[in-house]
Short mmCIF file of C-alpha atoms in Angstrom, two decimals:
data_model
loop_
_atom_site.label_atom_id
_atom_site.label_comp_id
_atom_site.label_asym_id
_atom_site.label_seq_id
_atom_site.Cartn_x
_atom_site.Cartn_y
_atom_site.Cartn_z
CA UNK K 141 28.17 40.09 -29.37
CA UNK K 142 26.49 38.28 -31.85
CA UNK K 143 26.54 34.68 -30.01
CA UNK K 144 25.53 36.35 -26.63
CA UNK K 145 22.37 37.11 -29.00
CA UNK K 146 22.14 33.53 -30.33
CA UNK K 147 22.67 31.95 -27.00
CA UNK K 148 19.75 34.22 -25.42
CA UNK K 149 17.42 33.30 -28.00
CA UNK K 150 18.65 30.05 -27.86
CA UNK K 151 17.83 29.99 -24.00
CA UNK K 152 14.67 31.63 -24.90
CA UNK K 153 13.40 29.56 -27.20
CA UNK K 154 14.13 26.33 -24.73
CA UNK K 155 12.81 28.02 -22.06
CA UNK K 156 9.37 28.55 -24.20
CA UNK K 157 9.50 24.74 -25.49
CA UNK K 158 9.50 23.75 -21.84
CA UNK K 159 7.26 25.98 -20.64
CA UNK K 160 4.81 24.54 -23.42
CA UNK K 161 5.37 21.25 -22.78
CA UNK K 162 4.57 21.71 -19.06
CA UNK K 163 1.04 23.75 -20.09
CA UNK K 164 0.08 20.83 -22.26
CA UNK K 165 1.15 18.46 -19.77
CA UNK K 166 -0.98 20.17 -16.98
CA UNK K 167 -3.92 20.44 -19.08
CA UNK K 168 -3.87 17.14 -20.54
CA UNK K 169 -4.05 15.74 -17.03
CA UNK K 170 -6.62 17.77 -15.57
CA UNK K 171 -8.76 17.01 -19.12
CA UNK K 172 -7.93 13.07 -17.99
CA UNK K 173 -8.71 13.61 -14.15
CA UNK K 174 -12.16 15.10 -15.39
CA UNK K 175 -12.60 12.45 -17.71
CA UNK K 176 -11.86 9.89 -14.94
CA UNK K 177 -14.16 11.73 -12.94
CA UNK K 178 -17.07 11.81 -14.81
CA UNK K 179 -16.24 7.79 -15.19
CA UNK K 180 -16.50 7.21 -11.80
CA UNK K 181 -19.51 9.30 -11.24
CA UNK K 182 -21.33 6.80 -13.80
CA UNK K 183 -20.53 3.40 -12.86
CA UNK K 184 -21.40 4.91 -9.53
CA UNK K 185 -24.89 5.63 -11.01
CA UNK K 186 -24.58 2.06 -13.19
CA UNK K 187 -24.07 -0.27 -10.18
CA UNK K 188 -26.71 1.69 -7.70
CA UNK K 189 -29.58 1.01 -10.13
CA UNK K 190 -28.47 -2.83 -11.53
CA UNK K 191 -28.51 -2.69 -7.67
CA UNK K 192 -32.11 -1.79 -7.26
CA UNK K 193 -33.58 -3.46 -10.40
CA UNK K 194 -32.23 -6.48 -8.93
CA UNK K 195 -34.27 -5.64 -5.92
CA UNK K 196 -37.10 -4.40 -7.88
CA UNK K 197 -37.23 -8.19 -9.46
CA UNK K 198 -37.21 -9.48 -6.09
CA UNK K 199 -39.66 -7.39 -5.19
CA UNK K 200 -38.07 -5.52 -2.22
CA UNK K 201 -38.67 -2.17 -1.99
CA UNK K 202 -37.08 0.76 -0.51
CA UNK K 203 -39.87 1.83 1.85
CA UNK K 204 -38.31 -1.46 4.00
CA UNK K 205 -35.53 0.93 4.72
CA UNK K 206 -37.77 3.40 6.15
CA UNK K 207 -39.53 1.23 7.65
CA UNK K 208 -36.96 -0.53 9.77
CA UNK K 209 -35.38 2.88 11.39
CA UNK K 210 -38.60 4.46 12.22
CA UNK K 211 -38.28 6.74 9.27
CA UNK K 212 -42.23 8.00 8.29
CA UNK K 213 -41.29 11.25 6.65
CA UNK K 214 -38.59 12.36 4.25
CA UNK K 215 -37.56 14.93 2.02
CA UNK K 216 -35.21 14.37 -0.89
CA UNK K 217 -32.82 16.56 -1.56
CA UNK K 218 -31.75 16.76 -5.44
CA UNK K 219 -34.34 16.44 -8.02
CA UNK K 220 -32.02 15.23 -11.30
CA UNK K 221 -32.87 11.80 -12.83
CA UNK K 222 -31.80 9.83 -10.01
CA UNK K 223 -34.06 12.05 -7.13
CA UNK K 224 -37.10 11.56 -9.62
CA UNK K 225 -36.86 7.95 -9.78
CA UNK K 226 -36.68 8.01 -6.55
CA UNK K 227 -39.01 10.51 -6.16
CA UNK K 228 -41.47 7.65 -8.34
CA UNK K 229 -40.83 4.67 -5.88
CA UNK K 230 -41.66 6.24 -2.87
CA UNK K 231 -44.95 9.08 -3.78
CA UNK K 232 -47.39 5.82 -3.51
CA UNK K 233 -45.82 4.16 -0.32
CA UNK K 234 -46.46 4.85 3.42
CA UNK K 235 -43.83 6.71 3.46
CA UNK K 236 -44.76 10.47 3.23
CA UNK K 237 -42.08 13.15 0.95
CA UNK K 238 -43.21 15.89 2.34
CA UNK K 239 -40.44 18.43 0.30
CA UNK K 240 -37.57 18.54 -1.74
CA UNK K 241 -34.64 20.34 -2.29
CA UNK K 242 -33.31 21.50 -5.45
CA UNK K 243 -31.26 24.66 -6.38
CA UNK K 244 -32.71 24.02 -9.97
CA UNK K 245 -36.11 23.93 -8.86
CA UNK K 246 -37.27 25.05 -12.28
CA UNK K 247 -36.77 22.47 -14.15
CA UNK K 248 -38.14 19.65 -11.62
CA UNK K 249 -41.52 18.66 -12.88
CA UNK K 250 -43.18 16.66 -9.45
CA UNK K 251 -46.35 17.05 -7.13
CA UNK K 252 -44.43 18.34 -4.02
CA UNK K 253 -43.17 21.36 -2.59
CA UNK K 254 -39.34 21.97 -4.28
CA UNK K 255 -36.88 24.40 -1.48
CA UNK K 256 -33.97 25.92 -1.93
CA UNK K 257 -31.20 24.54 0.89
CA UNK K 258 -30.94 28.06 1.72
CA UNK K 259 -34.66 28.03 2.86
CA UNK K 260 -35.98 26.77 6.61
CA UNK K 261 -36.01 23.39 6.08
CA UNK K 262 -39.15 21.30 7.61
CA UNK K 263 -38.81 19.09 9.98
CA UNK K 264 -38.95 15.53 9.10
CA UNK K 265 -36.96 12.16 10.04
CA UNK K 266 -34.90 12.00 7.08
CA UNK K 267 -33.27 13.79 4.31
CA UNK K 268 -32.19 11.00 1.33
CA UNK K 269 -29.40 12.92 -1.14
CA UNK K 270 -29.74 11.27 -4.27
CA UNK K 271 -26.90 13.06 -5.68
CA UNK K 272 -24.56 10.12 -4.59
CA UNK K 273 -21.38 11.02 -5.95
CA UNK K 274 -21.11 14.56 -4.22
CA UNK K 275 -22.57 12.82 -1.10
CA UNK K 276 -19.82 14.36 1.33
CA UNK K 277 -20.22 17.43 0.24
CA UNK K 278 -23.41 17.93 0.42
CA UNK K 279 -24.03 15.90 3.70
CA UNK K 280 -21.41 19.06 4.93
CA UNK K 281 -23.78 21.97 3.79
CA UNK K 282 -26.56 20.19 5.30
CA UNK K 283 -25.56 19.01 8.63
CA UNK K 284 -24.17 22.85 8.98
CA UNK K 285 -28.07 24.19 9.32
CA UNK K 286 -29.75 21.22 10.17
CA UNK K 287 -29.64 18.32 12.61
CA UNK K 288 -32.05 16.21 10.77
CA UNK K 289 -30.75 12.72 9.72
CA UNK K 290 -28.72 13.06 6.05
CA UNK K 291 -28.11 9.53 3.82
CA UNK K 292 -27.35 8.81 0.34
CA UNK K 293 -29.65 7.07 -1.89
CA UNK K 294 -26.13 4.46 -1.95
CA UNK K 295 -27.33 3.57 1.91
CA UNK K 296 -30.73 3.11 0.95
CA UNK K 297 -30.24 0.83 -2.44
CA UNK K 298 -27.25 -1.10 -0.62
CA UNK K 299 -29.43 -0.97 2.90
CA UNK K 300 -32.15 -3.45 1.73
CA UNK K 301 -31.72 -6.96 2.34
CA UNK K 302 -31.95 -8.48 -0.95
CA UNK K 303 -32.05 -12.14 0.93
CA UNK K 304 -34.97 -10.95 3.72
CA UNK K 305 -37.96 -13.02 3.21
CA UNK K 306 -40.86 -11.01 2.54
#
């Protein structure tokens, strides 16, 4: 009787060491796929504005985008760092922003109208998403309710010829 005991605590206690070692194993990973996430996300963000300062200092501008489709009105949909640079570039062009969208409309500090995606969205030729990195996602939600035009601000940055003559 007594080394049934020890043998089912024995069992017990390796079942509970493995079970362990497979929670820390599963949460170390998903700590490191976050991690390698939020990586990603920001040598996205690193390599689309090099990309643009380099244009910047070769003076093209992103208006030429717009330009060459046809594109005279746009709304920009997110209004974090990125969609207020943005935001900055374009406000004194031909080009007129005539909303934004923004589920944290609050704390968005500019001179146009800020929606929620859940609102009627005006009509206009273009909606840029400057929140690259969830791109397909949000291109998803959009093109559900809409059937304006959806690109990222990637299209846009990488969508200038840097080698065009002026």
């Amino acid at each position: 009787m007594k080394k049934n005991i020890i043998f089912i605590t024995s069992i017990g206690a390796i079942v509970s060491f493995i079970s362990g070692v497979i929670s820390v194993s599963i949460l170390t990973r998903n700590i490191l796929q976050q991690k390698e996430y939020k990586i990603d996300k920001f040598k996205g963000y690193y390599y689309l504005l090099n990309h643009w300062l380099t244009l910047k200092q070769n003076e093209k501008f992103l208006e030429t985008y717009f330009k060459d489709r046809g594109y005279n009105s746009i709304a920009i949909y997110g209004m974090g760092e990125l969609g207020n640079h943005f935001y900055e570039e374009m406000k004194n062009t031909d080009i007129e922003i005539k909303y934004a969208i923004d589920k944290n409309a609050s704390t968005t500090d500019v001179d146009i109208e800020i929606i929620n995606l859940e609102d009627e969205l005006p009509k206009v030729d273009v909606i840029v998403v400057t929140a690259t990195f969830a791109f397909d996602e949000i291109y998803k939600n959009i093109s559900t309710i809409t059937d304006i035009p959806v690109v990222s601000l990637d299209d846009i940055v990488y969508g200038v010829d840097i080698n065009e003559e002026i």
